[in-house]
Amino acid sequence: AVPLPDPLRPSVRVAFGDGPPLELLVDTGAPFTVLDARAARRAGVARYGDVPLYADPPWLPAGEREVAVADRVALGALTLPAMALWVQDGLGAALGEADGLLGLDVLRHLLLDVDAPAGELRFHAPDAFEPRGARPDATLRDFGGRHRVRVPGAVAGVGEGSFIVDTGATLAAAVDAPGMRTAYPRRDATPVPRAFSERPGAVDHAVRLRGLRLGPYPFPATEAWARYEVRDRFDGRGLGLVGMGTLRFFRVVVDARAGEVHLWESDAYRVLRRYGVEIGEEEGRVVLRRVERGPLSAARLRGGEVLRAIEGLPVRDAAQARRLLLGVRGGRVHLRVGLPWGEAEVVAASR
């Protein structure tokens, strides 16, 4: 297992041949593995010398990509045979601390296990995978071919369809279905210039979806991106994509070769569904990060409050707070919260 310090950005150190390992962002939304050219030279990955291909991906800089060959690909104890990769100049500046993207061309040879609730990232040989503990709570199938992994879902007001599973996206969702024009008019959305795009006027739009469903799992109102132009669609089918902003509520095992995604619910998801609230930690304090319509919003909590006690028991950390909330029996839950002007006792309904 690899520690996952940032649940929104799963990354892993990958060795190519005998060179030093590179830090790659694990990106199931990327059809191919792409390395920054400087990082590839550092790792000893040799360019093949073929004709470059011009690429203009959704959220990365456009530019020429060249084919390179790695003698082997090693992820921890797993070693894959030689394979072709893409190399692009200037990619590192767009990825922050990452040296490239680990895409589906590599990930389809193994099982990716992103366990954001446990803070771990794992890779399994396909024939040796045994889930720890209980069987998955849900297995979703919507085979997208060699270059996509899709799952069924729905967007409130738009309808049902499929989402690309994109562990490389930090956002909750990006929706490009035609129904967005009427369900969430562009006049009500906030335009955001698209980073790295060479096309003048290329923008995404920030919207608040009234609801989102991933397989059998509904979510309340969700902040997302919208794309309204046909030419901006991700691949011309489905609803769009779901990123780690949604996937972090589950342990997610992606079997790209079989076109399956296995999900295990987390306490964080159960608390969101039962109370309409997300709990996190900031500067050593347990806080209500967001409060959607539900029992706690009815009790006039709006988010940002510090959670001091639940049913009279002091709150130590976010994980314990979730367990306490889920353990409440009966119709009411008693909370003590910290406010800018002091503390308050709150009684809220329990679903």
mmCIF file of C-alpha atoms in Angstrom:
data_model
loop_
_atom_site.group_PDB
_atom_site.id
_atom_site.type_symbol
_atom_site.label_atom_id
_atom_site.label_comp_id
_atom_site.label_asym_id
_atom_site.label_seq_id
_atom_site.Cartn_x
_atom_site.Cartn_y
_atom_site.Cartn_z
ATOM 1 C CA ALA A 1 0.000 0.000 0.000
ATOM 2 C CA VAL A 2 1.131 3.549 -0.819
ATOM 3 C CA PRO A 3 0.097 6.399 1.510
ATOM 4 C CA LEU A 4 -2.480 8.744 0.004
ATOM 5 C CA PRO A 5 -1.905 12.085 1.743
ATOM 6 C CA ASP A 6 -4.205 13.997 -0.596
ATOM 7 C CA PRO A 7 -7.473 12.107 -1.287
ATOM 8 C CA LEU A 8 -8.100 14.305 -4.333
ATOM 9 C CA ARG A 9 -4.761 13.562 -6.050
ATOM 10 C CA PRO A 10 -3.748 9.876 -6.007
ATOM 11 C CA SER A 11 -0.151 9.519 -7.127
ATOM 12 C CA VAL A 12 2.525 6.827 -7.092
ATOM 13 C CA ARG A 13 6.256 6.487 -7.728
ATOM 14 C CA VAL A 14 6.912 4.482 -10.901
ATOM 15 C CA ALA A 15 10.288 3.221 -12.137
ATOM 16 C CA PHE A 16 10.956 2.895 -15.856
ATOM 17 C CA GLY A 17 13.909 0.657 -16.562
ATOM 18 C CA ASP A 18 16.915 1.296 -14.335
ATOM 19 C CA GLY A 19 16.383 5.045 -13.931
ATOM 20 C CA PRO A 20 15.181 6.853 -10.814
ATOM 21 C CA PRO A 21 11.417 6.573 -10.158
ATOM 22 C CA LEU A 22 9.031 9.315 -11.220
ATOM 23 C CA GLU A 23 5.976 10.626 -9.326
ATOM 24 C CA LEU A 24 2.939 10.071 -11.557
ATOM 25 C CA LEU A 25 -0.661 11.159 -11.064
ATOM 26 C CA VAL A 26 -2.899 8.075 -11.268
ATOM 27 C CA ASP A 27 -5.375 9.095 -13.968
ATOM 28 C CA THR A 28 -8.071 6.684 -15.139
ATOM 29 C CA GLY A 29 -9.416 9.519 -17.302
ATOM 30 C CA ALA A 30 -6.219 9.515 -19.396
ATOM 31 C CA PRO A 31 -6.222 6.899 -22.177
ATOM 32 C CA PHE A 32 -2.414 6.910 -22.296
ATOM 33 C CA THR A 33 0.530 7.364 -19.955
ATOM 34 C CA VAL A 34 2.280 10.682 -20.637
ATOM 35 C CA LEU A 35 5.596 11.806 -19.127
ATOM 36 C CA ASP A 36 7.052 15.280 -18.929
ATOM 37 C CA ALA A 37 10.002 15.345 -21.332
ATOM 38 C CA ARG A 38 12.552 16.497 -18.718
ATOM 39 C CA ALA A 39 11.376 13.857 -16.249
ATOM 40 C CA ALA A 40 11.549 11.171 -18.945
ATOM 41 C CA ARG A 41 15.180 12.044 -19.679
ATOM 42 C CA ARG A 42 15.938 11.904 -15.952
ATOM 43 C CA ALA A 43 14.401 8.428 -15.745
ATOM 44 C CA GLY A 44 16.288 7.161 -18.776
ATOM 45 C CA VAL A 45 13.215 6.701 -20.986
ATOM 46 C CA ALA A 46 14.353 6.810 -24.616
ATOM 47 C CA ARG A 47 12.311 8.560 -27.313
ATOM 48 C CA TYR A 48 11.538 6.311 -30.231
ATOM 49 C CA GLY A 49 12.106 8.959 -32.885
ATOM 50 C CA ASP A 50 8.731 8.571 -34.580
ATOM 51 C CA VAL A 51 6.726 11.465 -36.036
ATOM 52 C CA PRO A 52 5.281 13.632 -33.208
ATOM 53 C CA LEU A 53 1.529 13.728 -32.671
ATOM 54 C CA TYR A 54 -0.255 16.974 -31.766
ATOM 55 C CA ALA A 55 -2.582 16.605 -28.759
ATOM 56 C CA ASP A 56 -5.055 19.050 -27.200
ATOM 57 C CA PRO A 57 -6.404 17.329 -24.050
ATOM 58 C CA PRO A 58 -9.286 18.752 -21.966
ATOM 59 C CA TRP A 59 -7.315 20.326 -19.067
ATOM 60 C CA LEU A 60 -3.653 20.071 -20.029
ATOM 61 C CA PRO A 61 -1.444 22.111 -22.346
ATOM 62 C CA ALA A 62 -1.705 21.344 -26.025
ATOM 63 C CA GLY A 63 1.517 20.283 -27.715
ATOM 64 C CA GLU A 64 3.438 17.675 -29.637
ATOM 65 C CA ARG A 65 3.833 14.231 -28.109
ATOM 66 C CA GLU A 66 6.494 11.747 -29.080
ATOM 67 C CA VAL A 67 6.554 7.997 -28.583
ATOM 68 C CA ALA A 68 9.078 6.650 -26.060
ATOM 69 C CA VAL A 69 9.893 3.124 -24.904
ATOM 70 C CA ALA A 70 10.394 1.930 -21.323
ATOM 71 C CA ASP A 71 12.295 -1.332 -20.798
ATOM 72 C CA ARG A 72 9.983 -2.167 -17.894
ATOM 73 C CA VAL A 73 7.457 -0.459 -15.640
ATOM 74 C CA ALA A 74 7.689 -1.123 -11.892
ATOM 75 C CA LEU A 75 5.032 -0.071 -9.363
ATOM 76 C CA GLY A 76 6.170 -1.305 -5.970
ATOM 77 C CA ALA A 77 6.316 -5.115 -6.111
ATOM 78 C CA LEU A 78 4.535 -5.283 -9.480
ATOM 79 C CA THR A 79 6.615 -5.246 -12.662
ATOM 80 C CA LEU A 80 5.186 -4.904 -16.163
ATOM 81 C CA PRO A 81 7.038 -5.679 -19.413
ATOM 82 C CA ALA A 82 8.403 -3.114 -21.856
ATOM 83 C CA MET A 83 5.821 -0.763 -23.293
ATOM 84 C CA ALA A 84 5.459 2.399 -25.353
ATOM 85 C CA LEU A 85 4.668 5.716 -23.641
ATOM 86 C CA TRP A 86 4.084 9.313 -24.675
ATOM 87 C CA VAL A 87 6.472 12.165 -23.852
ATOM 88 C CA GLN A 88 5.520 15.855 -24.008
ATOM 89 C CA ASP A 89 7.575 19.006 -23.394
ATOM 90 C CA GLY A 90 6.314 21.354 -20.686
ATOM 91 C CA LEU A 91 3.826 18.927 -19.161
ATOM 92 C CA GLY A 92 5.338 19.124 -15.663
ATOM 93 C CA ALA A 93 4.391 22.787 -15.206
ATOM 94 C CA ALA A 94 0.709 21.859 -15.507
ATOM 95 C CA LEU A 95 0.892 18.948 -13.055
ATOM 96 C CA GLY A 96 2.504 20.625 -10.078
ATOM 97 C CA GLU A 97 4.725 18.131 -8.286
ATOM 98 C CA ALA A 98 3.851 15.218 -10.603
ATOM 99 C CA ASP A 99 6.145 14.114 -13.441
ATOM 100 C CA GLY A 100 3.355 12.830 -15.649
ATOM 101 C CA LEU A 101 0.116 10.868 -15.861
ATOM 102 C CA LEU A 102 -0.255 7.116 -15.328
ATOM 103 C CA GLY A 103 -2.988 6.263 -17.813
ATOM 104 C CA LEU A 104 -5.184 3.331 -18.759
ATOM 105 C CA ASP A 105 -2.649 1.813 -21.160
ATOM 106 C CA VAL A 106 -0.667 0.814 -18.043
ATOM 107 C CA LEU A 107 -3.535 0.524 -15.552
ATOM 108 C CA ARG A 108 -5.420 -2.019 -17.679
ATOM 109 C CA HIS A 109 -2.659 -4.550 -16.863
ATOM 110 C CA LEU A 110 -3.492 -4.487 -13.147
ATOM 111 C CA LEU A 111 -6.206 -3.564 -10.656
ATOM 112 C CA LEU A 112 -6.153 -0.047 -9.250
ATOM 113 C CA ASP A 113 -7.330 0.250 -5.634
ATOM 114 C CA VAL A 114 -7.907 3.863 -4.515
ATOM 115 C CA ASP A 115 -8.955 3.753 -0.864
ATOM 116 C CA ALA A 116 -9.376 7.444 -0.043
ATOM 117 C CA PRO A 117 -11.268 6.768 3.232
ATOM 118 C CA ALA A 118 -8.290 4.737 4.508
ATOM 119 C CA GLY A 119 -5.711 7.070 2.946
ATOM 120 C CA GLU A 120 -4.101 4.281 0.891
ATOM 121 C CA LEU A 121 -3.398 3.515 -2.752
ATOM 122 C CA ARG A 122 -2.832 -0.098 -3.826
ATOM 123 C CA PHE A 123 -2.126 -2.052 -7.001
ATOM 124 C CA HIS A 124 -3.064 -5.709 -7.443
ATOM 125 C CA ALA A 125 -2.231 -8.355 -9.996
ATOM 126 C CA PRO A 126 -5.586 -9.143 -11.679
ATOM 127 C CA ASP A 127 -5.480 -12.858 -10.839
ATOM 128 C CA ALA A 128 -4.346 -12.356 -7.237
ATOM 129 C CA PHE A 129 -6.863 -9.792 -6.020
ATOM 130 C CA GLU A 130 -8.801 -10.705 -2.896
ATOM 131 C CA PRO A 131 -10.870 -7.891 -1.376
ATOM 132 C CA ARG A 132 -10.120 -7.295 2.283
ATOM 133 C CA GLY A 133 -13.168 -7.750 4.495
ATOM 134 C CA ALA A 134 -16.643 -7.727 2.988
ATOM 135 C CA ARG A 135 -17.485 -7.998 -0.679
ATOM 136 C CA PRO A 136 -17.997 -4.725 -2.580
ATOM 137 C CA ASP A 137 -21.170 -2.828 -1.765
ATOM 138 C CA ALA A 138 -21.663 -2.302 -5.506
ATOM 139 C CA THR A 139 -20.039 -3.393 -8.765
ATOM 140 C CA LEU A 140 -20.716 -1.047 -11.680
ATOM 141 C CA ARG A 141 -20.337 -2.004 -15.325
ATOM 142 C CA ASP A 142 -20.564 0.159 -18.431
ATOM 143 C CA PHE A 143 -17.689 -0.939 -20.615
ATOM 144 C CA GLY A 144 -16.075 2.024 -22.363
ATOM 145 C CA GLY A 145 -13.506 0.163 -24.452
ATOM 146 C CA ARG A 146 -9.725 0.149 -24.122
ATOM 147 C CA HIS A 147 -9.464 3.894 -23.516
ATOM 148 C CA ARG A 148 -12.332 4.619 -21.107
ATOM 149 C CA VAL A 149 -13.818 3.227 -17.906
ATOM 150 C CA ARG A 150 -17.455 4.189 -17.482
ATOM 151 C CA VAL A 151 -20.124 3.703 -14.832
ATOM 152 C CA PRO A 152 -23.880 4.330 -14.960
ATOM 153 C CA GLY A 153 -25.272 7.389 -13.217
ATOM 154 C CA ALA A 154 -27.609 10.340 -13.478
ATOM 155 C CA VAL A 155 -27.760 14.121 -13.090
ATOM 156 C CA ALA A 156 -30.883 15.769 -11.656
ATOM 157 C CA GLY A 157 -32.790 17.525 -14.430
ATOM 158 C CA VAL A 158 -30.624 16.001 -17.181
ATOM 159 C CA GLY A 159 -31.347 12.288 -16.964
ATOM 160 C CA GLU A 160 -29.513 8.976 -16.839
ATOM 161 C CA GLY A 161 -26.381 8.007 -18.699
ATOM 162 C CA SER A 162 -22.801 7.057 -18.010
ATOM 163 C CA PHE A 163 -19.827 8.830 -16.460
ATOM 164 C CA ILE A 164 -16.151 8.462 -17.258
ATOM 165 C CA VAL A 165 -14.313 7.469 -14.053
ATOM 166 C CA ASP A 166 -11.484 10.005 -13.760
ATOM 167 C CA THR A 167 -9.168 9.637 -10.755
ATOM 168 C CA GLY A 168 -6.985 12.395 -12.207
ATOM 169 C CA ALA A 169 -9.701 15.049 -11.772
ATOM 170 C CA THR A 170 -10.007 16.722 -8.371
ATOM 171 C CA LEU A 171 -13.526 18.012 -9.067
ATOM 172 C CA ALA A 172 -16.738 16.173 -8.169
ATOM 173 C CA ALA A 173 -18.087 16.011 -11.721
ATOM 174 C CA ALA A 174 -17.957 17.655 -15.118
ATOM 175 C CA VAL A 175 -21.134 17.366 -17.179
ATOM 176 C CA ASP A 176 -21.284 17.902 -20.920
ATOM 177 C CA ALA A 177 -24.617 16.261 -21.795
ATOM 178 C CA PRO A 178 -26.869 18.288 -24.156
ATOM 179 C CA GLY A 179 -29.601 18.476 -21.486
ATOM 180 C CA MET A 180 -27.434 20.874 -19.461
ATOM 181 C CA ARG A 181 -28.522 23.752 -21.687
ATOM 182 C CA THR A 182 -32.094 23.607 -20.421
ATOM 183 C CA ALA A 183 -31.638 22.117 -16.932
ATOM 184 C CA TYR A 184 -28.796 24.489 -15.958
ATOM 185 C CA PRO A 185 -28.861 27.474 -18.349
ATOM 186 C CA ARG A 186 -25.559 29.093 -19.164
ATOM 187 C CA ARG A 187 -26.845 32.435 -17.859
ATOM 188 C CA ASP A 188 -27.011 30.920 -14.349
ATOM 189 C CA ALA A 189 -23.476 29.476 -14.482
ATOM 190 C CA THR A 190 -20.169 31.164 -13.690
ATOM 191 C CA PRO A 191 -17.687 31.144 -16.611
ATOM 192 C CA VAL A 192 -14.141 30.073 -15.770
ATOM 193 C CA PRO A 193 -11.356 30.430 -18.386
ATOM 194 C CA ARG A 194 -9.995 27.019 -19.266
ATOM 195 C CA ALA A 195 -6.429 26.645 -18.085
ATOM 196 C CA PHE A 196 -3.765 25.932 -20.726
ATOM 197 C CA SER A 197 -6.181 26.113 -23.669
ATOM 198 C CA GLU A 198 -4.786 27.672 -26.825
ATOM 199 C CA ARG A 199 -8.255 28.381 -28.178
ATOM 200 C CA PRO A 200 -9.430 31.960 -27.452
ATOM 201 C CA GLY A 201 -12.538 32.123 -25.315
ATOM 202 C CA ALA A 202 -12.319 28.491 -24.165
ATOM 203 C CA VAL A 203 -14.178 28.340 -20.863
ATOM 204 C CA ASP A 204 -15.762 25.909 -18.461
ATOM 205 C CA HIS A 205 -18.728 26.914 -16.325
ATOM 206 C CA ALA A 206 -19.145 26.395 -12.581
ATOM 207 C CA VAL A 207 -22.637 25.133 -11.728
ATOM 208 C CA ARG A 208 -24.412 23.660 -8.744
ATOM 209 C CA LEU A 209 -26.090 20.411 -9.705
ATOM 210 C CA ARG A 210 -29.354 19.810 -7.853
ATOM 211 C CA GLY A 211 -28.382 16.187 -7.455
ATOM 212 C CA LEU A 212 -26.018 13.520 -8.749
ATOM 213 C CA ARG A 213 -26.156 9.735 -8.748
ATOM 214 C CA LEU A 214 -23.219 7.372 -9.153
ATOM 215 C CA GLY A 215 -24.578 3.888 -9.772
ATOM 216 C CA PRO A 216 -27.014 3.313 -6.876
ATOM 217 C CA TYR A 217 -25.507 6.101 -4.744
ATOM 218 C CA PRO A 218 -27.317 9.472 -4.694
ATOM 219 C CA PHE A 219 -25.553 12.695 -3.722
ATOM 220 C CA PRO A 220 -27.123 15.994 -2.653
ATOM 221 C CA ALA A 221 -26.500 19.314 -4.381
ATOM 222 C CA THR A 222 -23.005 19.167 -5.881
ATOM 223 C CA GLU A 223 -20.602 21.798 -7.194
ATOM 224 C CA ALA A 224 -19.498 20.782 -10.695
ATOM 225 C CA TRP A 225 -18.234 22.008 -14.058
ATOM 226 C CA ALA A 226 -20.418 22.264 -17.142
ATOM 227 C CA ARG A 227 -19.492 22.245 -20.810
ATOM 228 C CA TYR A 228 -22.110 23.576 -23.185
ATOM 229 C CA GLU A 229 -20.430 23.427 -26.602
ATOM 230 C CA VAL A 230 -20.577 20.218 -28.636
ATOM 231 C CA ARG A 231 -16.931 20.603 -29.642
ATOM 232 C CA ASP A 232 -15.948 20.623 -25.954
ATOM 233 C CA ARG A 233 -17.481 17.262 -25.115
ATOM 234 C CA PHE A 234 -15.089 14.714 -23.626
ATOM 235 C CA ASP A 235 -15.817 11.917 -26.066
ATOM 236 C CA GLY A 236 -19.249 12.595 -27.520
ATOM 237 C CA ARG A 237 -21.230 10.144 -25.402
ATOM 238 C CA GLY A 238 -22.503 9.883 -21.852
ATOM 239 C CA LEU A 239 -23.024 12.539 -19.205
ATOM 240 C CA GLY A 240 -19.398 13.571 -18.652
ATOM 241 C CA LEU A 241 -17.040 12.454 -15.906
ATOM 242 C CA VAL A 242 -16.838 11.959 -12.142
ATOM 243 C CA GLY A 243 -13.635 12.838 -10.310
ATOM 244 C CA MET A 244 -12.118 12.340 -6.888
ATOM 245 C CA GLY A 245 -14.424 14.968 -5.389
ATOM 246 C CA THR A 246 -17.095 12.246 -5.621
ATOM 247 C CA LEU A 247 -14.990 9.067 -5.635
ATOM 248 C CA ARG A 248 -13.256 9.956 -2.337
ATOM 249 C CA PHE A 249 -16.407 8.871 -0.474
ATOM 250 C CA PHE A 250 -15.669 5.256 -1.457
ATOM 251 C CA ARG A 251 -12.966 2.683 -1.695
ATOM 252 C CA VAL A 252 -12.749 2.309 -5.479
ATOM 253 C CA VAL A 253 -11.221 -0.675 -7.276
ATOM 254 C CA VAL A 254 -10.962 -0.184 -11.039
ATOM 255 C CA ASP A 255 -10.605 -3.231 -13.274
ATOM 256 C CA ALA A 256 -10.090 -1.482 -16.603
ATOM 257 C CA ARG A 257 -9.601 -4.722 -18.514
ATOM 258 C CA ALA A 258 -12.998 -6.083 -17.427
ATOM 259 C CA GLY A 259 -14.716 -2.696 -17.502
ATOM 260 C CA GLU A 260 -15.749 -2.982 -13.846
ATOM 261 C CA VAL A 261 -15.617 -0.584 -10.907
ATOM 262 C CA HIS A 262 -16.076 -1.993 -7.385
ATOM 263 C CA LEU A 263 -17.248 0.387 -4.646
ATOM 264 C CA TRP A 264 -17.224 0.149 -0.859
ATOM 265 C CA GLU A 265 -19.188 2.802 1.043
ATOM 266 C CA SER A 266 -17.388 4.887 3.666
ATOM 267 C CA ASP A 267 -18.697 6.366 6.910
ATOM 268 C CA ALA A 268 -18.225 9.768 5.273
ATOM 269 C CA TYR A 269 -20.752 8.854 2.577
ATOM 270 C CA ARG A 270 -23.202 7.411 5.105
ATOM 271 C CA VAL A 271 -23.049 10.608 7.192
ATOM 272 C CA LEU A 272 -23.573 12.732 4.067
ATOM 273 C CA ARG A 273 -26.640 10.689 3.129
ATOM 274 C CA ARG A 274 -28.117 10.504 6.636
ATOM 275 C CA TYR A 275 -27.454 14.041 7.836
ATOM 276 C CA GLY A 276 -26.607 16.036 4.708
ATOM 277 C CA VAL A 277 -23.237 17.044 6.179
ATOM 278 C CA GLU A 278 -19.561 16.491 5.459
ATOM 279 C CA ILE A 279 -17.157 16.403 8.405
ATOM 280 C CA GLY A 280 -13.457 17.224 8.156
ATOM 281 C CA GLU A 281 -10.467 18.428 10.133
ATOM 282 C CA GLU A 282 -8.879 21.868 9.921
ATOM 283 C CA GLU A 283 -5.966 22.996 12.098
ATOM 284 C CA GLY A 284 -6.632 20.232 14.590
ATOM 285 C CA ARG A 285 -10.352 20.988 14.885
ATOM 286 C CA VAL A 286 -13.288 18.891 13.679
ATOM 287 C CA VAL A 287 -15.520 21.078 11.530
ATOM 288 C CA LEU A 288 -18.693 20.834 9.473
ATOM 289 C CA ARG A 289 -17.245 21.466 6.015
ATOM 290 C CA ARG A 290 -20.505 21.599 4.154
ATOM 291 C CA VAL A 291 -24.123 21.339 5.172
ATOM 292 C CA GLU A 292 -26.690 20.468 2.529
ATOM 293 C CA ARG A 293 -30.460 20.319 2.890
ATOM 294 C CA GLY A 294 -31.210 17.894 5.703
ATOM 295 C CA PRO A 295 -31.488 17.551 9.485
ATOM 296 C CA LEU A 296 -28.530 19.810 10.316
ATOM 297 C CA SER A 297 -29.509 22.567 7.890
ATOM 298 C CA ALA A 298 -32.970 22.525 9.473
ATOM 299 C CA ALA A 299 -31.198 23.137 12.801
ATOM 300 C CA ARG A 300 -29.711 26.311 11.257
ATOM 301 C CA LEU A 301 -26.176 24.946 10.817
ATOM 302 C CA ARG A 302 -24.589 26.342 7.656
ATOM 303 C CA GLY A 303 -21.059 24.898 7.597
ATOM 304 C CA GLY A 304 -17.824 26.043 9.218
ATOM 305 C CA GLU A 305 -19.002 25.273 12.770
ATOM 306 C CA VAL A 306 -16.584 23.404 15.050
ATOM 307 C CA LEU A 307 -18.010 20.135 16.318
ATOM 308 C CA ARG A 308 -17.329 19.853 20.089
ATOM 309 C CA ALA A 309 -19.545 16.999 21.277
ATOM 310 C CA ILE A 310 -22.135 14.502 20.036
ATOM 311 C CA GLU A 311 -24.655 13.097 22.501
ATOM 312 C CA GLY A 312 -22.513 14.504 25.301
ATOM 313 C CA LEU A 313 -19.352 12.683 24.177
ATOM 314 C CA PRO A 314 -16.337 14.907 23.324
ATOM 315 C CA VAL A 315 -15.300 14.805 19.656
ATOM 316 C CA ARG A 316 -11.636 13.845 19.122
ATOM 317 C CA ASP A 317 -11.353 13.518 15.351
ATOM 318 C CA ALA A 318 -13.441 13.345 12.197
ATOM 319 C CA ALA A 319 -13.527 9.534 12.014
ATOM 320 C CA GLN A 320 -14.816 9.269 15.588
ATOM 321 C CA ALA A 321 -17.402 12.016 14.937
ATOM 322 C CA ARG A 322 -18.770 10.062 11.965
ATOM 323 C CA ARG A 323 -19.019 6.873 14.030
ATOM 324 C CA LEU A 324 -20.866 8.724 16.790
ATOM 325 C CA LEU A 325 -23.363 10.228 14.356
ATOM 326 C CA LEU A 326 -24.000 6.884 12.680
ATOM 327 C CA GLY A 327 -24.474 5.239 16.078
ATOM 328 C CA VAL A 328 -27.294 7.562 17.131
ATOM 329 C CA ARG A 329 -30.578 5.717 17.597
ATOM 330 C CA GLY A 330 -33.923 7.431 17.870
ATOM 331 C CA GLY A 331 -35.296 10.528 16.251
ATOM 332 C CA ARG A 332 -32.906 13.208 17.538
ATOM 333 C CA VAL A 333 -29.188 13.913 17.862
ATOM 334 C CA HIS A 334 -27.722 16.385 20.359
ATOM 335 C CA LEU A 335 -24.668 18.382 19.285
ATOM 336 C CA ARG A 336 -22.464 21.001 20.885
ATOM 337 C CA VAL A 337 -20.874 23.268 18.289
ATOM 338 C CA GLY A 338 -18.380 26.097 18.421
ATOM 339 C CA LEU A 339 -19.406 29.404 16.861
ATOM 340 C CA PRO A 340 -17.441 32.660 16.433
ATOM 341 C CA TRP A 341 -19.185 34.094 19.521
ATOM 342 C CA GLY A 342 -19.093 30.978 21.704
ATOM 343 C CA GLU A 343 -20.731 27.562 21.905
ATOM 344 C CA ALA A 344 -24.294 26.403 21.296
ATOM 345 C CA GLU A 345 -26.343 23.276 21.969
ATOM 346 C CA VAL A 346 -28.130 22.034 18.852
ATOM 347 C CA VAL A 347 -30.823 19.394 18.592
ATOM 348 C CA ALA A 348 -31.376 17.992 15.113
ATOM 349 C CA ALA A 349 -33.525 15.242 13.660
ATOM 350 C CA SER A 350 -31.846 11.916 12.929
ATOM 351 C CA ARG A 351 -32.906 10.110 9.769
#
